[in-house]
Short mmCIF file of C-alpha atoms in Angstrom, two decimals:
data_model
loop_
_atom_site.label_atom_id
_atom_site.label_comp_id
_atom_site.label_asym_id
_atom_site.label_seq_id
_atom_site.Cartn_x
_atom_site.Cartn_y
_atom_site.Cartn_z
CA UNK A 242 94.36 19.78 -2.66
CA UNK A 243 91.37 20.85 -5.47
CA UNK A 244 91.32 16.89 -6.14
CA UNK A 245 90.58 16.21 -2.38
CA UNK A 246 87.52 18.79 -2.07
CA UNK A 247 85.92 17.53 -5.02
CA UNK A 248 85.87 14.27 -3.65
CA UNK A 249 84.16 14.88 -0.56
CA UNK A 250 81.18 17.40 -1.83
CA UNK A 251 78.23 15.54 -1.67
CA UNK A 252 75.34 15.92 -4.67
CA UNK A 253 71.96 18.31 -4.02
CA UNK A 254 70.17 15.90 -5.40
CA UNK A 255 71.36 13.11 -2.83
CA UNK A 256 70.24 15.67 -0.34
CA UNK A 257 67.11 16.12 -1.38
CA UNK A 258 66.15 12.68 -1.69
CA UNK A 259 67.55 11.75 2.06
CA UNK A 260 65.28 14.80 3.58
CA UNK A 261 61.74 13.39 2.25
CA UNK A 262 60.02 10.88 4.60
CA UNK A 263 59.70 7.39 3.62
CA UNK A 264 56.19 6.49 3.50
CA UNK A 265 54.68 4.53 6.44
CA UNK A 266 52.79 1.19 5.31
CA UNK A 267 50.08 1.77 8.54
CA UNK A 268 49.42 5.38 7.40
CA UNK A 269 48.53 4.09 3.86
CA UNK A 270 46.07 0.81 5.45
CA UNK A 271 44.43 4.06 7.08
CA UNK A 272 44.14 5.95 4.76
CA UNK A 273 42.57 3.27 2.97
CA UNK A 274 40.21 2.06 5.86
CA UNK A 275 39.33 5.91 6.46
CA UNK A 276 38.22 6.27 2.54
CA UNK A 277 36.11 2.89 2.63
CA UNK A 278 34.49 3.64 5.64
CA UNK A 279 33.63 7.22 4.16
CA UNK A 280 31.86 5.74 1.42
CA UNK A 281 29.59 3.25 3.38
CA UNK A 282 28.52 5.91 5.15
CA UNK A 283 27.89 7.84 1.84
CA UNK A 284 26.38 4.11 0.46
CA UNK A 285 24.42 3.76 3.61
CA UNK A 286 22.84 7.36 3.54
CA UNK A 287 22.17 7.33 -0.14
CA UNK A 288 20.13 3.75 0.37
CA UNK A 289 17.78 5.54 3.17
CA UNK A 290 17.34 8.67 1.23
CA UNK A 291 16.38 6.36 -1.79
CA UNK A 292 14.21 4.20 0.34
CA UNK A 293 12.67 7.04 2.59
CA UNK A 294 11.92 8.30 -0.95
CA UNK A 295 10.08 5.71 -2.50
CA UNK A 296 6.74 6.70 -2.65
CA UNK A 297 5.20 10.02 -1.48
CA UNK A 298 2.85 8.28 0.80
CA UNK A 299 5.44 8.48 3.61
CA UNK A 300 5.33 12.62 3.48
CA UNK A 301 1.54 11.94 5.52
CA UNK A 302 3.04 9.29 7.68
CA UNK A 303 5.20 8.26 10.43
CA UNK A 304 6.74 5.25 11.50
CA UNK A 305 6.10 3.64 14.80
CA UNK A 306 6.80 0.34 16.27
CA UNK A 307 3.85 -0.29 17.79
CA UNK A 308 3.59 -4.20 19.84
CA UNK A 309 6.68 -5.48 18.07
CA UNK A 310 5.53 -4.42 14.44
CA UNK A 311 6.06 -1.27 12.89
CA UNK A 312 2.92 0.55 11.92
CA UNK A 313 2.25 3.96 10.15
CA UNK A 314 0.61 6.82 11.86
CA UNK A 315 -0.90 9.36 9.94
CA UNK A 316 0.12 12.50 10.54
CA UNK A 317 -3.80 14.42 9.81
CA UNK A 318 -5.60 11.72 12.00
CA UNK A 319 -3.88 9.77 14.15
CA UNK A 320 -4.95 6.24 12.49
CA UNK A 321 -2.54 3.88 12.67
CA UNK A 322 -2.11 1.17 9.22
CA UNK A 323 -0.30 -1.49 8.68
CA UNK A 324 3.22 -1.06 6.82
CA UNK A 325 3.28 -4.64 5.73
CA UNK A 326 6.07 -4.90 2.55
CA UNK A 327 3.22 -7.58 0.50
CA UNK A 328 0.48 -4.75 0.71
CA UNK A 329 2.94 -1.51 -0.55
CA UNK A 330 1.50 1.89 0.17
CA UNK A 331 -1.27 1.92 -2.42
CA UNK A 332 -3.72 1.39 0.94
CA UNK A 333 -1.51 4.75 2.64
CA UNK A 334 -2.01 6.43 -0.55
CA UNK A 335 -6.09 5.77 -0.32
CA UNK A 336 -6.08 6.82 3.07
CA UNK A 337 -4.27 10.36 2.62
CA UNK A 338 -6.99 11.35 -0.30
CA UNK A 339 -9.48 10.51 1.83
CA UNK A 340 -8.16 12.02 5.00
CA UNK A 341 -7.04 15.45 3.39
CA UNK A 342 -10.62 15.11 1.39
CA UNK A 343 -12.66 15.64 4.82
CA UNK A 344 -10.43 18.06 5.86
CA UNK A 345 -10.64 20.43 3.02
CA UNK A 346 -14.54 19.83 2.79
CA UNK A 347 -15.27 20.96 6.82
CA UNK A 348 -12.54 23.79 6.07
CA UNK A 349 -15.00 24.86 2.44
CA UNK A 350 -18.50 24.20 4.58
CA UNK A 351 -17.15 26.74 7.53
CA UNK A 352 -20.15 28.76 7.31
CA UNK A 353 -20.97 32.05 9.76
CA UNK A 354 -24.31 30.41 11.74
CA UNK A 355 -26.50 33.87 12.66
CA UNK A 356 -28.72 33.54 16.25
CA UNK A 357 -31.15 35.86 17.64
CA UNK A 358 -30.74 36.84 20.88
CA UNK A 359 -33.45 37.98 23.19
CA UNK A 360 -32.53 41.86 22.64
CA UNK A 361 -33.38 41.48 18.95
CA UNK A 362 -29.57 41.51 18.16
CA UNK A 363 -27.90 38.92 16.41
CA UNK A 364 -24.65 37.25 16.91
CA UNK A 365 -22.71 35.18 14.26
CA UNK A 366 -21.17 32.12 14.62
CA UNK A 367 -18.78 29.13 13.17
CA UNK A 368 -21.43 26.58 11.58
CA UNK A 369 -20.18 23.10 9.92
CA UNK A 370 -22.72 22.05 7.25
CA UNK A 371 -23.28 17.98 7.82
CA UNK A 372 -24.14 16.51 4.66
CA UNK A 373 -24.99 13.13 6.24
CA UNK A 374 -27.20 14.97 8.55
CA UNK A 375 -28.90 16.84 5.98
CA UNK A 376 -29.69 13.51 4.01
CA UNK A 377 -31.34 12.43 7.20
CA UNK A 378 -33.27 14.94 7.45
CA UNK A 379 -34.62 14.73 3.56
CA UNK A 380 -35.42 10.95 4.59
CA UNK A 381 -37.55 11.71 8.33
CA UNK A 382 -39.24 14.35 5.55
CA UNK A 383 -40.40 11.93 3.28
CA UNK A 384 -41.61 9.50 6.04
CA UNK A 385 -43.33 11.88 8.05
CA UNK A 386 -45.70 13.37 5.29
CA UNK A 387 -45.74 10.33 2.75
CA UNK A 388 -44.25 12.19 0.28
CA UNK A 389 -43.31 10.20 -3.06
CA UNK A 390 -39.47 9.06 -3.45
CA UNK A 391 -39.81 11.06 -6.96
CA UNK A 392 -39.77 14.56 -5.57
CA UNK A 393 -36.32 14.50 -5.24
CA UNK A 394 -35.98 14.59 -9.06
CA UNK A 395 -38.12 17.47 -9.40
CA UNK A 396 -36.57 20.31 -10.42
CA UNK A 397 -38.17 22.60 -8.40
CA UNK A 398 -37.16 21.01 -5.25
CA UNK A 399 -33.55 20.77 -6.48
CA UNK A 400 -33.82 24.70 -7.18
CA UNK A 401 -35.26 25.17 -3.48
CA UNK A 402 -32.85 23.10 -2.02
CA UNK A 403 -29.57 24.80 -3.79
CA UNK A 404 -31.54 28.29 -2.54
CA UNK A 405 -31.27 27.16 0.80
CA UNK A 406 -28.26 25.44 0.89
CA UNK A 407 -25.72 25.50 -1.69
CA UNK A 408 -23.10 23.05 -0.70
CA UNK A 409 -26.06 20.25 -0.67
CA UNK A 410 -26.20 17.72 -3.14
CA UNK A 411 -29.51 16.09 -3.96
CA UNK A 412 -29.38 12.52 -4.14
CA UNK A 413 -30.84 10.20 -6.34
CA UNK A 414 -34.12 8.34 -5.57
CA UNK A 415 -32.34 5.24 -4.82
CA UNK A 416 -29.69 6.56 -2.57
CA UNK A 417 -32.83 8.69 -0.49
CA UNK A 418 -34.38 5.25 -0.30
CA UNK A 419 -31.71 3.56 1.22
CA UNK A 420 -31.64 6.48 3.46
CA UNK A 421 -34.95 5.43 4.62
CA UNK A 422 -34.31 1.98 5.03
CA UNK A 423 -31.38 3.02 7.53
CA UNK A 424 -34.14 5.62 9.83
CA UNK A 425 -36.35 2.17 9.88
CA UNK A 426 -33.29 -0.11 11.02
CA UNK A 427 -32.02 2.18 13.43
CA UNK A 428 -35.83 2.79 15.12
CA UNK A 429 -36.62 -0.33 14.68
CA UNK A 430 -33.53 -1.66 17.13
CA UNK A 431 -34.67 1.38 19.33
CA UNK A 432 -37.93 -0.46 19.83
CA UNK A 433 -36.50 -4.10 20.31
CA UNK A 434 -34.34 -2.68 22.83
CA UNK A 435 -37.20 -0.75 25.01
CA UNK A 436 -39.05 -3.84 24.81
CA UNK A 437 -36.69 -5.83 26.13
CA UNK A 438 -36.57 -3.84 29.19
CA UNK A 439 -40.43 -3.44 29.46
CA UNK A 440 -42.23 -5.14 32.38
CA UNK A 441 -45.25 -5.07 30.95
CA UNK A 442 -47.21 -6.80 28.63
CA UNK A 443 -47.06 -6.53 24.97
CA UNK A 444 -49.99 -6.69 22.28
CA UNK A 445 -49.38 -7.75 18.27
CA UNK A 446 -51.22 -6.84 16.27
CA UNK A 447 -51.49 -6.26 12.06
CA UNK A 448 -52.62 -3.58 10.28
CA UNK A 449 -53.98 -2.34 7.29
CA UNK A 450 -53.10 1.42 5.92
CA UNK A 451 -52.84 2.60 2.07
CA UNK A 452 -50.39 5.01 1.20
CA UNK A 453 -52.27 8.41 0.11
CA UNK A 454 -50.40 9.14 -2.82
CA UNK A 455 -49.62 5.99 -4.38
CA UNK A 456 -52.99 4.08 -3.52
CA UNK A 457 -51.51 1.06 -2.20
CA UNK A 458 -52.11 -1.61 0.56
CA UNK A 459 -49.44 -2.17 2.76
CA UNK A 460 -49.79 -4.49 5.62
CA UNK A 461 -47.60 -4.19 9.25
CA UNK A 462 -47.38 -5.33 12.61
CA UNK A 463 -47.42 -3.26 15.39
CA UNK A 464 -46.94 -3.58 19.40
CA UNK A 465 -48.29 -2.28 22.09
CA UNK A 466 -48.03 -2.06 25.55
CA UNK A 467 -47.74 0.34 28.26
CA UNK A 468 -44.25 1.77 29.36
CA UNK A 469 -42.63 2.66 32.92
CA UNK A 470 -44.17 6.43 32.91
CA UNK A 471 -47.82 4.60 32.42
CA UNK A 472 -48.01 5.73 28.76
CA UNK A 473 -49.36 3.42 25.97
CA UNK A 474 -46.90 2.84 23.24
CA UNK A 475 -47.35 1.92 19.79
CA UNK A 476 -44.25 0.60 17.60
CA UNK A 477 -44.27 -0.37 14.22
CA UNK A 478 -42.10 -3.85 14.16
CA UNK A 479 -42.22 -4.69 10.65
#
């Protein structure tokens, strides 16, 4: 009777063994399809971060696809470059220093701009100092009176100038001559133009002046005529 129990007991260990699962071959494929597709993504978003990251330039930009091509915008003043791979961002690079280089010199040149008013009182202002306009200025100066080209190495005048106006730079003889070759071109084209639409007739003719402070002979040619209002004109052409 003992000989017929023991024969039908059946082994833990057999039991154990029937209750776990046998694995499924299409949970493993997923598995495996779920872990490569996990790191593509990974891949993928490490490759953009790296790219996005290339150069600093693209912290002032943003892309846009502008007429088929994609362009960069900058973010400080709207100008749109080209993003062409042969040409890298050295030219976006350029364009930041500059851009953040006029902004930070208007923010340094806000100045408070005092005006009378007709009680006596005064009232203060925002005031932009224009260095280009102030170089103008210097050049219609030196025209107007004659004054030599040297003066503006004089250290007197630089010490006036700084008194008046710290933030402007006095330029070189060379560069304040220049200057005063641009004031001729641009009056100059004023002149063609208001001849152009004159109706009247127009008299050439050359003169002779000497300059009073360096003693020379200079020789131009004027016109003259007599505009719509009826007033005689007088323009230096060359």
């Amino acid at each position: 009777m003992c000989d017929d129990n023991e024969e039908t007991q059946v082994p833990e260990t057999q039991i154990e063994e029937d209750n776990n699962p046998t694995p499924n071959e299409n949970d493993s494929n997923l598995a495996v399809t779920e872990n490569n597709d996990t790191e593509a993504t990974i891949s993928t978003q490490a490759a953009m971060n790296k790219r996005k990251g290339r150069s600093p330039a693209w912290e002032h930009f943003e892309k846009k696809e502008i007429r088929g091509q994609i362009n960069a915008v900058c973010i400080h003043c709207k100008n749109i470059l080209g993003t062409s791979s042969k040409n890298g961002t050295r030219h976006l690079l350029d364009h930041v220093k500059s851009s953040l280089y006029k902004r930070q010199r208007t923010i340094d040149q806000s100045m408070l701009n005092p005006t009378k008013l007709s009680d006596g009182s005064v009232k203060l202002g925002n005031y932009n100092f224009d260095h280009d306009h102030a170089r103008k200025a210097l050049a219609n100066m030196i025209i107007l009176h004659e004054y030599p080209l040297s003066m503006v190495d004089h250290i007197g005048f630089k010490m006036y100038s700084n008194a008046l106006q710290p933030l402007f730079k006095v330029c070189s003889r060379n560069t304040t001559k220049k200057d005063i070759f641009k004031v001729f071109e641009v009056e100059r084209e004023k002149t063609m133009k208001l001849l152009d639409t004159n109706r009247s007739r127009i008299a050439i003719t050359t003169d002779m002046w000497t300059s009073n402070n360096q003693k020379r002979g200079f020789m131009t040619i004027t016109s003259h005529f007599i505009d719509d209002a009826w007033n005689l004109q007088s323009r230096l052409i060359r």
